Coordinates of N, CA and C in Angstrom, one line a residue:
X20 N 121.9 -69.3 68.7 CA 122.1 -68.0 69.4 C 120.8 -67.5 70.0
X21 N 121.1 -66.5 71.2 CA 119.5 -65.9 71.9 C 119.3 -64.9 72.0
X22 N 118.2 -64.2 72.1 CA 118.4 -62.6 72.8 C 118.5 -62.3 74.0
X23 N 119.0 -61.8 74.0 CA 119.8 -61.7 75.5 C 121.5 -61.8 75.8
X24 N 121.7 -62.8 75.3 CA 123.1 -63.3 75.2 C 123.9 -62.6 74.6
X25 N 125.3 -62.1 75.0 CA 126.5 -61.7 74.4 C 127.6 -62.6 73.7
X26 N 128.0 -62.2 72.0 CA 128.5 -63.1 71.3 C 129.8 -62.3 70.9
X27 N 130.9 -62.4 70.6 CA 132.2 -62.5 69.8 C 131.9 -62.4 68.6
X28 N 132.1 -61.8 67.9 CA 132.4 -62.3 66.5 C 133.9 -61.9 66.1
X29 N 134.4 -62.6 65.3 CA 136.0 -62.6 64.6 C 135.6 -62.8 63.0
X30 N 137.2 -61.5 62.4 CA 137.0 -61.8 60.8 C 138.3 -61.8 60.7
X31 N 138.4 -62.8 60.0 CA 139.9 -63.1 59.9 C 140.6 -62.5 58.8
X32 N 141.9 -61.7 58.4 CA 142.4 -60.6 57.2 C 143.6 -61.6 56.6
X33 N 144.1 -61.9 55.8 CA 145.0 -62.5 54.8 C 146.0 -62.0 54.0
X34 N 147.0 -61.7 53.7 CA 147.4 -61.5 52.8 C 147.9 -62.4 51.9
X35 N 147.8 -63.9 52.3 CA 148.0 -65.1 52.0 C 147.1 -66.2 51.8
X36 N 145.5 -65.2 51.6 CA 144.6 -66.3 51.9 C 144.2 -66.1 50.2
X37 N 142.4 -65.7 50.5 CA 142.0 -65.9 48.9 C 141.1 -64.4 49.2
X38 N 141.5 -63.5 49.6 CA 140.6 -62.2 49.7 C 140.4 -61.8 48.2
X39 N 139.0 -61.0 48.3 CA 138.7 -61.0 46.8 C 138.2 -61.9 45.7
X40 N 138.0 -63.5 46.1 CA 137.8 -64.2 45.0 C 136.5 -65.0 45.8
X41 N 136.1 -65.9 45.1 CA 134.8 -66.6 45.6 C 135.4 -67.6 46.8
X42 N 136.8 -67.8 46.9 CA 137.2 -68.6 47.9 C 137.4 -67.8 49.3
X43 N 137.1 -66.8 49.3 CA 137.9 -65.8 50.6 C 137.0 -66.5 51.6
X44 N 135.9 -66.9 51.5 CA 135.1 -67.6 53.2 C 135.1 -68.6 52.9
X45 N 135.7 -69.4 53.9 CA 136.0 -70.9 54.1 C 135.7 -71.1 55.3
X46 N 135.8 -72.7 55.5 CA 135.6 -73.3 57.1 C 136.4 -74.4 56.6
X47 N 137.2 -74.8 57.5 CA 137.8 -73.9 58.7 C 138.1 -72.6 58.4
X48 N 138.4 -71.6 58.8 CA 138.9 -70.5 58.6 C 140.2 -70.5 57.9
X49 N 141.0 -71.5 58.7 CA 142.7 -71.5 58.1 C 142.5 -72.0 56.9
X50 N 141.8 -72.5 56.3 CA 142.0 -72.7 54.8 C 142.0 -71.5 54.1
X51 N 140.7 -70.7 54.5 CA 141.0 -68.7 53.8 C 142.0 -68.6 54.0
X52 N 142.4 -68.6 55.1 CA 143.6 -67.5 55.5 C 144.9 -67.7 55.3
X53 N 145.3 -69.4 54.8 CA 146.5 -69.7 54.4 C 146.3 -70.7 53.2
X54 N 145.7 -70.4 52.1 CA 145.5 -70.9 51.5 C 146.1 -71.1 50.2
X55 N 147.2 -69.6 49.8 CA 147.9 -69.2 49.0 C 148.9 -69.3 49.4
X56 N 149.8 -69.6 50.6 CA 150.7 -69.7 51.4 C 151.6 -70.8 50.8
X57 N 152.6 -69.8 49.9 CA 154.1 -70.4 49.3 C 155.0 -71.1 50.2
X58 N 155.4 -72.1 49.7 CA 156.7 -73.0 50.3 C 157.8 -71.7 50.7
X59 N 157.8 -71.1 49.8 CA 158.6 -69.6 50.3 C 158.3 -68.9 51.6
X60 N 156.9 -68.9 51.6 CA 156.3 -68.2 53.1 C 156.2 -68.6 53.9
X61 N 155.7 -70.0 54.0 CA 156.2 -71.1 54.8 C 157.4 -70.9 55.5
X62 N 158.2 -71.1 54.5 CA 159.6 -71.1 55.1 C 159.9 -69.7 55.7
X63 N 159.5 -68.5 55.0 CA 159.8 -67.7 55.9 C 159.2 -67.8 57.3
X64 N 158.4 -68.5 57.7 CA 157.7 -68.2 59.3 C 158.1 -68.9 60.2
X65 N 158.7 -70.1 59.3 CA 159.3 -71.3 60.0 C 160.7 -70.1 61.0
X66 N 161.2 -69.6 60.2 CA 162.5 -68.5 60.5 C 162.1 -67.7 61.2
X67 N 161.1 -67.0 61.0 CA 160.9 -65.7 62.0 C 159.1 -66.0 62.1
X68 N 158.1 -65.8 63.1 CA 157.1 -66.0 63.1 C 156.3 -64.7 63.1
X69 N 157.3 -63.4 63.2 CA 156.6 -62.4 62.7 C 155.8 -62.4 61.3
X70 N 156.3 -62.6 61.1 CA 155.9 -63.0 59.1 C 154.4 -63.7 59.5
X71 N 154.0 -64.2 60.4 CA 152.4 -64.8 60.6 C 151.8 -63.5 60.8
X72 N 152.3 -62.6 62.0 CA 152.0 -61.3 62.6 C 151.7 -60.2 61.3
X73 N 153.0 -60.2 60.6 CA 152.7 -59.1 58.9 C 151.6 -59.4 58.2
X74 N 151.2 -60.7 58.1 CA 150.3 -61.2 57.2 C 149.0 -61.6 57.5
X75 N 148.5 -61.9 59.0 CA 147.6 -62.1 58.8 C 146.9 -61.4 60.3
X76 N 146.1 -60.8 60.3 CA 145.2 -60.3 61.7 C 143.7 -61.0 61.8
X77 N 142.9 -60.0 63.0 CA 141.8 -60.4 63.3 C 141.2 -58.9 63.5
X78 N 140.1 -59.3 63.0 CA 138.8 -58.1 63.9 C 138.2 -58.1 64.6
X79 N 137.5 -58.2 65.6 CA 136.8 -58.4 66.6 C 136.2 -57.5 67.1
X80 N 134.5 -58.2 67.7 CA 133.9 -57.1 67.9 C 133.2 -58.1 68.7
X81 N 132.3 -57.5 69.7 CA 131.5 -57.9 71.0 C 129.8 -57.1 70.9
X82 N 128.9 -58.0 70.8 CA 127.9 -57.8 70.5 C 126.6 -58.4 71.4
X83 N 125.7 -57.8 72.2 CA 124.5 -58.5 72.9 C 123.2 -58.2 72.0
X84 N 122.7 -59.8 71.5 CA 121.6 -59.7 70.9 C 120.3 -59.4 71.2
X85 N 119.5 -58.5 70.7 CA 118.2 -57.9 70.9 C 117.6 -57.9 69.8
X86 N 115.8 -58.1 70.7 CA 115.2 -57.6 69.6 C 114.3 -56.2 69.3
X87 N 115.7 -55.5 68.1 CA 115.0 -53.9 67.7 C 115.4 -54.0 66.7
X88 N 114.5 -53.8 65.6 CA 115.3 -53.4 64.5 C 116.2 -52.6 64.2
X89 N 116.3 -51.4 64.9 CA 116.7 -50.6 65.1 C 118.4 -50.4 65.2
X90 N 118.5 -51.1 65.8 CA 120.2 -52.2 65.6 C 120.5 -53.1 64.5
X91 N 119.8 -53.2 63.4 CA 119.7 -53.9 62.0 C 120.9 -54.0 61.4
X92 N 121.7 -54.8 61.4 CA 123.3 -54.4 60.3 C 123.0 -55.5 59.6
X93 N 123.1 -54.8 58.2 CA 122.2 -55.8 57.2 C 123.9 -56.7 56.6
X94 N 125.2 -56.6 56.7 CA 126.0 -56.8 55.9 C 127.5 -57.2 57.2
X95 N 127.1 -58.0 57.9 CA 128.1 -58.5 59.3 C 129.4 -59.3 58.3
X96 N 128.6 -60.0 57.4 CA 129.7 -60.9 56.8 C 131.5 -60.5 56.0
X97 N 131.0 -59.2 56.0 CA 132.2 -58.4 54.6 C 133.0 -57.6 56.3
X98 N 133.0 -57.6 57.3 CA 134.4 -57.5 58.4 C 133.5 -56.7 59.4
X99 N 134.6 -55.5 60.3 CA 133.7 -55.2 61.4 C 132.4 -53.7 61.3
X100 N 131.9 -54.0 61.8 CA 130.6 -52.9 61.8 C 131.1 -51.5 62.1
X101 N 131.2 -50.4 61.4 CA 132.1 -49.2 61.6 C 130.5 -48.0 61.1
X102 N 130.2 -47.6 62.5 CA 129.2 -46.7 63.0 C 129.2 -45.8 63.8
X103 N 130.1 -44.6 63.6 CA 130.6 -43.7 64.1 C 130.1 -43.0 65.1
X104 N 128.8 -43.2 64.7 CA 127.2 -42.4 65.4 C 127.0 -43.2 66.8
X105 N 127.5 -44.5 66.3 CA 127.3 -45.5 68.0 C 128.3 -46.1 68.6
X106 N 129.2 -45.5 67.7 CA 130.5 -45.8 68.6 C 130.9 -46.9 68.4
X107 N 130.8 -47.3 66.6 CA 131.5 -49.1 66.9 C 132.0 -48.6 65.7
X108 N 133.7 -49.7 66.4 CA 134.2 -49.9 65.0 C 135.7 -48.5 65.8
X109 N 135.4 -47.8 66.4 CA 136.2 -46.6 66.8 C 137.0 -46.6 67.9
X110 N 136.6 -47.5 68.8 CA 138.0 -47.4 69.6 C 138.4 -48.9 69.8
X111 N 139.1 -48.7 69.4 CA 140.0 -50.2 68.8 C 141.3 -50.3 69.9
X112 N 141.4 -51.9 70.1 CA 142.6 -51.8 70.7 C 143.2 -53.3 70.1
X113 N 145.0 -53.0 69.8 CA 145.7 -53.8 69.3 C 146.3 -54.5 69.9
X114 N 146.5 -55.7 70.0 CA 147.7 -56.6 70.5 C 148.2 -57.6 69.8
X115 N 149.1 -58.7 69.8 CA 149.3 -59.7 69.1 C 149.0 -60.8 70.0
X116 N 148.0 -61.7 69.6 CA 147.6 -63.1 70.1 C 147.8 -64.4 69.1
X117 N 147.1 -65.0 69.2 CA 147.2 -66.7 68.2 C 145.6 -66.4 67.7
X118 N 145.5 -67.6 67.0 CA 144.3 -68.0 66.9 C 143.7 -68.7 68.6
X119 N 142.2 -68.7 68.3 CA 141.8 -69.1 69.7 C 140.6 -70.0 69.8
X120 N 139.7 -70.3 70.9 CA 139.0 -71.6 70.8 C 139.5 -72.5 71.8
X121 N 138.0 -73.4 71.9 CA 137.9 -74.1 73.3 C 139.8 -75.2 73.1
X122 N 140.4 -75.6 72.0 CA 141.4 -76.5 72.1 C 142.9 -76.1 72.3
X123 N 142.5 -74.8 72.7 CA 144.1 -73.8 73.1 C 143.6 -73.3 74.9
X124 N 145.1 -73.6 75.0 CA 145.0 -73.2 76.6 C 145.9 -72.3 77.3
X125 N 146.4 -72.5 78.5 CA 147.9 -71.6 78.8 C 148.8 -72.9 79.2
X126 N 148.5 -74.0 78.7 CA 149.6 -75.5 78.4 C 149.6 -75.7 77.1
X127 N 148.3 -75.6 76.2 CA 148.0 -75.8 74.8 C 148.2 -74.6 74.1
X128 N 149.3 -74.3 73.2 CA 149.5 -73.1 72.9 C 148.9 -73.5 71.1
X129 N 148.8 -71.7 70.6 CA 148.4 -72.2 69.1 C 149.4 -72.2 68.5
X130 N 149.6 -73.0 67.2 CA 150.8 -73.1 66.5 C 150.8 -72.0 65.4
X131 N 149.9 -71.3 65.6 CA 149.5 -69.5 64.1 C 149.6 -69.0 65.5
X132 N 151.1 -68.3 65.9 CA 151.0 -67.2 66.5 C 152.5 -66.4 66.0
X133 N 152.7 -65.2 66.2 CA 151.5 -64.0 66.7 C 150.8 -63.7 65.5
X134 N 149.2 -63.7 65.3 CA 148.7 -63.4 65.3 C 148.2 -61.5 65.5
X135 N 147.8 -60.8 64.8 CA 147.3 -59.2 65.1 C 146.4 -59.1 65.3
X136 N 146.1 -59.2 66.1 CA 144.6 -58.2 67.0 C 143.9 -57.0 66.9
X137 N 143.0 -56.6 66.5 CA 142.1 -55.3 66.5 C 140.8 -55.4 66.8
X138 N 140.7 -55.4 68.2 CA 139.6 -55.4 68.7 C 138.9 -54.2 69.3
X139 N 137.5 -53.9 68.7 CA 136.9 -53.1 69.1 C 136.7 -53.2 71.1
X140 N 136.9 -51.8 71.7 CA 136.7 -52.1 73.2 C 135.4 -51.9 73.5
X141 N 134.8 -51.6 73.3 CA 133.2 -51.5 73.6 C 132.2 -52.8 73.0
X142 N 131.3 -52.7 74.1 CA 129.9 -53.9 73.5 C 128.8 -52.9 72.8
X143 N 128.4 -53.7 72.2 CA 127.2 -53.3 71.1 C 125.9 -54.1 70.7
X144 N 124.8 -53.4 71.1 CA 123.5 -54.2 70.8 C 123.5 -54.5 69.1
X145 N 122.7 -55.5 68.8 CA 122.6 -56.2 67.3 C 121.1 -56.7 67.9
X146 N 120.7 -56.4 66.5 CA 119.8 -57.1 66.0 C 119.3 -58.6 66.1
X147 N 118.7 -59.6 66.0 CA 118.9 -60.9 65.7 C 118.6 -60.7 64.7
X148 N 118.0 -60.2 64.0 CA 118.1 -60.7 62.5 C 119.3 -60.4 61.8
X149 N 119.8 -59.5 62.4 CA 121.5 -59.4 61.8 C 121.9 -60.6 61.8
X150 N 121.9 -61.3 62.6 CA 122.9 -62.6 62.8 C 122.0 -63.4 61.5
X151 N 120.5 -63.2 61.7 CA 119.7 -64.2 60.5 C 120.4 -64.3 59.1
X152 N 120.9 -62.4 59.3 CA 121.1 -62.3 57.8 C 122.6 -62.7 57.4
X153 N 123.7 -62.5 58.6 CA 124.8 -63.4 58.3 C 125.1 -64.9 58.2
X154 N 124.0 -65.4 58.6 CA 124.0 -67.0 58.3 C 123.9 -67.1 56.9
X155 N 122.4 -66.5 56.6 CA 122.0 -66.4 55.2 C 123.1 -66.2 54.4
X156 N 123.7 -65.3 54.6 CA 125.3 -65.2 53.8 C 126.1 -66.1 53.8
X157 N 126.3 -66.7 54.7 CA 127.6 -67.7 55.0 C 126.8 -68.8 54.0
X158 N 126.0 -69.5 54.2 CA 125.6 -70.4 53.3 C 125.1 -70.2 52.0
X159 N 125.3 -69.4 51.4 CA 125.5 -68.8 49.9 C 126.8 -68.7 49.5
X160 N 128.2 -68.8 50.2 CA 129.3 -69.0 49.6 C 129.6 -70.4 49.3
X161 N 130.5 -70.0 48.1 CA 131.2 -71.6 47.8 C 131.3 -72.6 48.3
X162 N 132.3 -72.1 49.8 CA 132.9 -73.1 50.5 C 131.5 -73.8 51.6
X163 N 131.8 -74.9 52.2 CA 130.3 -75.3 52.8 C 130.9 -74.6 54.3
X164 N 130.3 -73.7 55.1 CA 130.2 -73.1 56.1 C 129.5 -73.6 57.3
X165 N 128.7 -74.4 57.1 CA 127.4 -74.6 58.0 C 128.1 -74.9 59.2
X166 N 129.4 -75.6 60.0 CA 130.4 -75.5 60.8 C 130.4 -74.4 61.5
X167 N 130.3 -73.8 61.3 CA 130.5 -71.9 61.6 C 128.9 -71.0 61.7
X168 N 127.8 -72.1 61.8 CA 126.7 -71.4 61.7 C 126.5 -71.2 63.4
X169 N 126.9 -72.0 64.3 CA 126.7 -71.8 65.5 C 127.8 -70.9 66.3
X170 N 127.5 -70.3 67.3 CA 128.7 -69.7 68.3 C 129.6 -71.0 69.0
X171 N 130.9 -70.8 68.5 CA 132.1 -71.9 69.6 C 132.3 -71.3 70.4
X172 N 133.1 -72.5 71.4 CA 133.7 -71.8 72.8 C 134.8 -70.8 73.0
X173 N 134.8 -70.4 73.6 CA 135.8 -69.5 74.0 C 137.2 -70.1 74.9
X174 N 138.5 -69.7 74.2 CA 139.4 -70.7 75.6 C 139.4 -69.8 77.0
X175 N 140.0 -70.6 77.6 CA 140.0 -70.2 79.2 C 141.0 -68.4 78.8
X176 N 141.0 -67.7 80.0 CA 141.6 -66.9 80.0 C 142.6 -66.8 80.0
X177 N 143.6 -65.9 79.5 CA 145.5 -66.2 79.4 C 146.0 -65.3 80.6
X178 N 146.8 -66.3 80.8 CA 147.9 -66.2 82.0 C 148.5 -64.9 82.1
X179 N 148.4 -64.0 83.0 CA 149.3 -62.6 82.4 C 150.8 -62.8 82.3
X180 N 151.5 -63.8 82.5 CA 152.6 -63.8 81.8 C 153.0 -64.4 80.8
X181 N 151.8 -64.4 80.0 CA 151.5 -64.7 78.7 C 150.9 -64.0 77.5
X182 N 150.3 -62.6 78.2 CA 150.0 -62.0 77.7 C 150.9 -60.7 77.0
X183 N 150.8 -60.9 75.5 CA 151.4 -60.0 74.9 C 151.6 -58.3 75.5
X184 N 153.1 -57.9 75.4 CA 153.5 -56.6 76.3 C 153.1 -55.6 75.0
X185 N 152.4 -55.6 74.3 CA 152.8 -54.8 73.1 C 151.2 -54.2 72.8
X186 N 150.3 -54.2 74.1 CA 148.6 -53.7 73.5 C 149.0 -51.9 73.2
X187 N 148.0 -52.0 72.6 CA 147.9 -50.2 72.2 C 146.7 -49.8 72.1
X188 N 146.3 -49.0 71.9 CA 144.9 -48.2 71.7 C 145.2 -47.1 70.8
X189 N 143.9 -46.3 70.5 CA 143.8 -45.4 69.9 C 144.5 -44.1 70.5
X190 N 143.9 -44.2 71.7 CA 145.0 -43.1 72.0 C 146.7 -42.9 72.4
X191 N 146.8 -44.1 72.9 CA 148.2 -44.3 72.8 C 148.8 -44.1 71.7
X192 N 148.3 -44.8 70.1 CA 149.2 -44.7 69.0 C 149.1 -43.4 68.6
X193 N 148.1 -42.5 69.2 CA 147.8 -41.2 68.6 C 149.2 -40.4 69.3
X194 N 149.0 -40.9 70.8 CA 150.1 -39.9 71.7 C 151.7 -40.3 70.8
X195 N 151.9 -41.4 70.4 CA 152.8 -41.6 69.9 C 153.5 -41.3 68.4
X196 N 152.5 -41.4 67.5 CA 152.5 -40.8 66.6 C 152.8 -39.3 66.6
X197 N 152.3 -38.1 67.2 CA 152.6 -37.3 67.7 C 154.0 -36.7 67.8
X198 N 154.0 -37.8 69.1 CA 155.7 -37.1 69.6 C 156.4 -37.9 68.1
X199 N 156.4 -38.5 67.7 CA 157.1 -38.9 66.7 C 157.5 -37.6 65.7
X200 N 156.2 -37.2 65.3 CA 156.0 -36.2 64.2 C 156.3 -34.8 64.7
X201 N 156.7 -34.3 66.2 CA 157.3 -33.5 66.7 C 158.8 -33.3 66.5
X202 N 159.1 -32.0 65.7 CA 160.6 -31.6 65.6 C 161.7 -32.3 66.8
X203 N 162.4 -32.3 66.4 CA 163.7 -32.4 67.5 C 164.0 -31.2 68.6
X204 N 164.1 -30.9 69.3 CA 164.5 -30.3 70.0 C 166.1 -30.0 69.7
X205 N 166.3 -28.4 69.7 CA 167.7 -28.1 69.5 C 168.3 -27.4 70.1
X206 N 169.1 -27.6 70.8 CA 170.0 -26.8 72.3 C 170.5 -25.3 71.4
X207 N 170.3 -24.6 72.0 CA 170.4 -23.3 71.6 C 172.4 -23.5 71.9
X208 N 173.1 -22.6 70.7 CA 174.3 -22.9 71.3 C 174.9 -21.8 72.4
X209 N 176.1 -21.9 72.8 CA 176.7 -20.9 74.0 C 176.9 -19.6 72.9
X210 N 177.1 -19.0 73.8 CA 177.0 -17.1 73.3 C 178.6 -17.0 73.1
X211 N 179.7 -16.7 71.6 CA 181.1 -16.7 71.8 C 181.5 -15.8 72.9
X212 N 182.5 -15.6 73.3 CA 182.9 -14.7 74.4 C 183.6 -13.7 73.3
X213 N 183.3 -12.1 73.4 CA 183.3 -10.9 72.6 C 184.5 -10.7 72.7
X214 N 185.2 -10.9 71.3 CA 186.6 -10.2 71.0 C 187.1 -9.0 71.6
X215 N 188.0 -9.1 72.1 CA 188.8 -7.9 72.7 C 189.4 -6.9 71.2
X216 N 189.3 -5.9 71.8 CA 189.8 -4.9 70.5 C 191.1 -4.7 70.2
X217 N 191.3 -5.1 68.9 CA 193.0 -5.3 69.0 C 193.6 -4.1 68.7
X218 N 194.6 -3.8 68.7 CA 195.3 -2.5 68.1 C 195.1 -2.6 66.4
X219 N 195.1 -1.6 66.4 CA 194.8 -1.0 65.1 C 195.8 -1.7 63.7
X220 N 197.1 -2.3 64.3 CA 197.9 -2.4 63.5 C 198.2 -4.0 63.5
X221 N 197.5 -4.6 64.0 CA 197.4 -6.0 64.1 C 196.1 -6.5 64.0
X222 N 196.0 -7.8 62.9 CA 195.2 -8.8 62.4 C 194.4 -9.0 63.8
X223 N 193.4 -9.5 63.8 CA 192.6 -10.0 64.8 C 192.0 -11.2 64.4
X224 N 192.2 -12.6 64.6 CA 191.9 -13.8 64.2 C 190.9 -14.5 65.9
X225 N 190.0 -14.4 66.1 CA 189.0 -14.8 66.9 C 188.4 -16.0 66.7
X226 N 188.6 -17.0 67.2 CA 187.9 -18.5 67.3 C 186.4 -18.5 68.0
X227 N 185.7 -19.0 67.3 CA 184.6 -19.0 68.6 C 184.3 -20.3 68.6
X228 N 184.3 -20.9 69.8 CA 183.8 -22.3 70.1 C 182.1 -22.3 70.2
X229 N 181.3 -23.5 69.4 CA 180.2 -23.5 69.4 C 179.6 -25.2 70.0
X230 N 178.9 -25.3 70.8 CA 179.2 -26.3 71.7 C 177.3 -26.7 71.6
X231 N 176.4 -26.5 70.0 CA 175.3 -27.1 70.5 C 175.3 -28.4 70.1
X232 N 174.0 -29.0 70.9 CA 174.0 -30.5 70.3 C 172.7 -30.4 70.2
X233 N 172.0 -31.7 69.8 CA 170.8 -31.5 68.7 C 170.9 -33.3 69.9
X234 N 169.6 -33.1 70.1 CA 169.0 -34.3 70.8 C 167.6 -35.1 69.8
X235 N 167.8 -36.2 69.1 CA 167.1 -36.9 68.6 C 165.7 -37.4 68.8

């Protein structure tokens, strides 16, 4: 890696992997991340491939390396850098993708899709020693990592009619959220039409028709 240069980084989230235990960083990645993965869950994804989408995402964050200390993030390894003050970590945008890398294409598709996405939208200066100190980490776990000590390729760009319809943002889910959590709207009903006065010596039985409806 150099200074100067803009890097990717990805953390991969499990609910099927080994989060929490000395095995949660692995290389390949798919070994964390499906490592606990039941003949049961298997089978469920074989059926519906949502169940990849429920279980497992990504984090992502975009980073140009410099040298200031000043940009120092001592702890890259444990997910994404959330610094409110610089604006990382906060505007996030979601979509569902695959896993990715120079051996997926828009002919070569990945077989872990969909995939959840949360990617920060903004770039962010780092440190290089940051990166020093996440190497330093990666090679103190269990699993042997050193595979993953360098930056991989990126695949080519995806085809927009391949591109998942379903991105969102922060503001979008906020707008949406929202109207969600907004009352219903409720048609005020018609006004009955006012009983004529009956004679004194007869019942008066008045119907009133009420005609509101209530829109969901």
């Amino acid at each position: 890696m150099e200074v100067g240069e803009t890097y990717e980084v990805h953390w991969p989230h499990s609910s099927v992997g080994d989060c929490g235990t000395v095995n949660q960083y692995q290389t390949p990645f798919y070994d964390g991340v499906f490592c606990n993965l039941s003949m049961e869950q298997f089978a469920a994804i074989a059926v519906d491939a949502q169940n990849i989408a429920s279980n497992v995402g990504v984090h992502g964050q975009v980073f140009t390396v410099v040298n200031d200390e000043q940009y120092f993030y001592p702890d890259m390894m444990r997910g994404m850098i959330i610094d409110k003050q610089r604006n990382m970590g906060t505007d996030i945008h979601y979509y569902t993708g695959s896993t990715t890398g120079t051996s997926r294409s828009n002919e070569m598709c990945s077989q872990y899709a969909p995939i959840t996405w949360q990617v920060d939208r903004q770039c962010h200066m780092i440190s290089a020693s940051s990166f020093d100190k996440l190497c330093h980490d990666m090679l103190l776990q269990r699993d042997d990592m050193k595979d993953d000590l360098y930056p991989h390729g990126s695949r080519e760009l995806v085809m927009d009619s391949l591109v998942a319809n379903n991105a969102a943002d922060a503001e979008s889910l906020a707008a949406a959220a929202a109207a969600a959590a907004a009352p219903a709207a409720e048609a005020a009903p018609e006004e009955a039409p006012a009983a004529e006065e009956a004679p004194a010596t007869e019942e008066v039985a008045t119907e009133v028709a009420r005609n509101g409806n209530l829109r969901a």
